[in-house]
C-alpha atoms as one frame of an Amber mdcrd trajectory, in Angstrom:
protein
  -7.630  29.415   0.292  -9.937  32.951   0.334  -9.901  34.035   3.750 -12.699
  36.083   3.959 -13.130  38.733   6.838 -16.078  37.763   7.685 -15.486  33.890
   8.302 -14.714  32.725  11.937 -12.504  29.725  11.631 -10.448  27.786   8.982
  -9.036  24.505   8.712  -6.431  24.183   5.462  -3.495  21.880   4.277  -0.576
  23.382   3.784   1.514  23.392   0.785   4.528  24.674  -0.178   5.561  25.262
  -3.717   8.674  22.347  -3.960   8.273  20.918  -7.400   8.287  17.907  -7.790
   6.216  17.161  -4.806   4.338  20.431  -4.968   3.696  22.628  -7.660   1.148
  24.740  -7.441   1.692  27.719  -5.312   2.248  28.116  -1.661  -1.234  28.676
   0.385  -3.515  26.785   2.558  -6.034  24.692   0.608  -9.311  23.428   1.667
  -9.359  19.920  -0.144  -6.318  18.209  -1.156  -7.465  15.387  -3.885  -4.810
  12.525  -4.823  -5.212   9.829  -7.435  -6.599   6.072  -7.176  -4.601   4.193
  -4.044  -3.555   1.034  -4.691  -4.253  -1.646  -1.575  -0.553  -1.431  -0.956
  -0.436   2.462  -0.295  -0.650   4.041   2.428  -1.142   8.392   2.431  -0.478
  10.448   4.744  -1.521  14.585   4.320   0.585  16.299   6.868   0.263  20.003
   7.665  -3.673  20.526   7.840  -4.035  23.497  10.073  -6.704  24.874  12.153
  -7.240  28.262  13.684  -9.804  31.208  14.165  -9.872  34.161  13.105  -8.686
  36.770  15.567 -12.230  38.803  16.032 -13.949  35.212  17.403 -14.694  35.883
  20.932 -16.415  32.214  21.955 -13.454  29.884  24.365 -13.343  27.059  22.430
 -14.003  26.044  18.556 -14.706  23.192  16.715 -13.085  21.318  13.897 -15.004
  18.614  12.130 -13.708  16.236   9.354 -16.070  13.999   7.451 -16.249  11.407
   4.111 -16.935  13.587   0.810 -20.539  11.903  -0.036 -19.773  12.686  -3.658
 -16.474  10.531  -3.454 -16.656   7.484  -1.173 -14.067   6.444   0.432 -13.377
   2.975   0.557 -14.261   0.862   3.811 -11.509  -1.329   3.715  -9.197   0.996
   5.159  -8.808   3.060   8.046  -8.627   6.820   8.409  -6.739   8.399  11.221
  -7.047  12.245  12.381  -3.475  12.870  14.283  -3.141  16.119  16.682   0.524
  16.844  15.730   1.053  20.193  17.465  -0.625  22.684  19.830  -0.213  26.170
  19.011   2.106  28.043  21.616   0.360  29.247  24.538  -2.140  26.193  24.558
  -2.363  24.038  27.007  -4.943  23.474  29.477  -8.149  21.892  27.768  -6.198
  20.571  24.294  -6.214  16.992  23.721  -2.276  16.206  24.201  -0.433  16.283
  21.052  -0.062  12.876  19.404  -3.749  12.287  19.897  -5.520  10.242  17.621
  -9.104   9.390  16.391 -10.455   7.325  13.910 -12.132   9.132  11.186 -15.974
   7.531  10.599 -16.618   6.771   7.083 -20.548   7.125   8.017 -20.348  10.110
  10.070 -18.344  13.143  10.874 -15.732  13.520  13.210 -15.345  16.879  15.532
 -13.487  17.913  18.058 -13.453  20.704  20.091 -10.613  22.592  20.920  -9.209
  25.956  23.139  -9.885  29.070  20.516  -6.912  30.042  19.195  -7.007  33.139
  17.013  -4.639  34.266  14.675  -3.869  35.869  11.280  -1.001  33.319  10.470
  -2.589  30.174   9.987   1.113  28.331  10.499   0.894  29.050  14.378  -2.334
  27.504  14.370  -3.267  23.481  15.925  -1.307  20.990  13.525  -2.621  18.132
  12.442  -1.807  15.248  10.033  -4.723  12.701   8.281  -3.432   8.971   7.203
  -5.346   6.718   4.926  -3.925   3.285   5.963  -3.415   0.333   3.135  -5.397
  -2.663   2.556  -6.858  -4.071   6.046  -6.599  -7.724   5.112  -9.650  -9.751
   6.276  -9.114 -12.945   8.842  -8.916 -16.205   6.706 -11.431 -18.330   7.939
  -8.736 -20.595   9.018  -7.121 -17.992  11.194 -10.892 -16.691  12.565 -11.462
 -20.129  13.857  -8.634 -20.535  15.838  -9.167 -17.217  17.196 -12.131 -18.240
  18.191 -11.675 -22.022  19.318  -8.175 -20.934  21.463  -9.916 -19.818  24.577
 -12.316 -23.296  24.641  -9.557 -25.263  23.900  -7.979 -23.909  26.774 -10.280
 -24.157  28.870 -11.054 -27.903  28.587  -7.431 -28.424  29.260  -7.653 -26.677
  32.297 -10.459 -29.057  33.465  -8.580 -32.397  33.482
């Protein structure tokens, strides 16, 4: 990732160069693109950072995640944003760490956060971004007990 002087904030995942797992170079980059899931898999990108840059003044910033438009992502899964770790010195107004939200596949997703401004992007917020598998779909069989259990019930309860 560029970090340009002029920019205000940055999100970036973090890689470290680890071959076989990583082998480009080490740096924050802005899009991390892995091939074709199958319905079994399940991804999760760990170390996406977020921080501003240490000239913002404003008290809190924003950090938004959305679908690439260009690449749609499947709707049979779901896609969880995970606040792993506040940067030290954080406290009051951060969403607790361990925080999660579902990622919109129509929509973005942001959330605002305390500013935290520095020139090492590691001691930013930390957070990590799962794709799940497969969501299976209810048989119909399964779908009509859920939905026949409560009359059932009830009738019994009557007599």
């Amino acid at each position: 990732m560029t970090i340009n002087p002029d920019d205000d904030g940055y999100a970036g995942i973090y890689h470290e160069h680890d071959p076989p797992p990583w082998e480009g170079p080490t740096g924050f980059y802005y899009s991390d693109h892995r091939g074709e899931m199958k319905p079994e898999d399940k991804k999760e990108f760990e170390a996406i950072f977020v921080w501003a840059n240490t000239t913002y003044q404003q008290e809190t910033m924003f950090f938004t995640i959305q679908n690439n438009p260009l690449l749609p992502a499947p709707d049979d899964r779901a896609y969880i944003l995970e606040l792993v770790t506040l940067p030290k010195g954080i406290g009051e107004g951060a969403p607790p760490e361990g925080t999660t939200w579902n990622v919109p596949l129509g929509n973005f997703l942001t959330i605002e956060l305390p500013t935290f401004g520095t020139r090492n992007g590691l001691e930013g917020y930390e957070f990590s971004f799962t794709i799940t598998e497969v969501i299976p779909e209810p048989s119909s069989v399964s779908l009509l007990a859920a939905t026949m259990g409560p009359v059932l019930m009830r009738r019994r309860r009557r007599f």
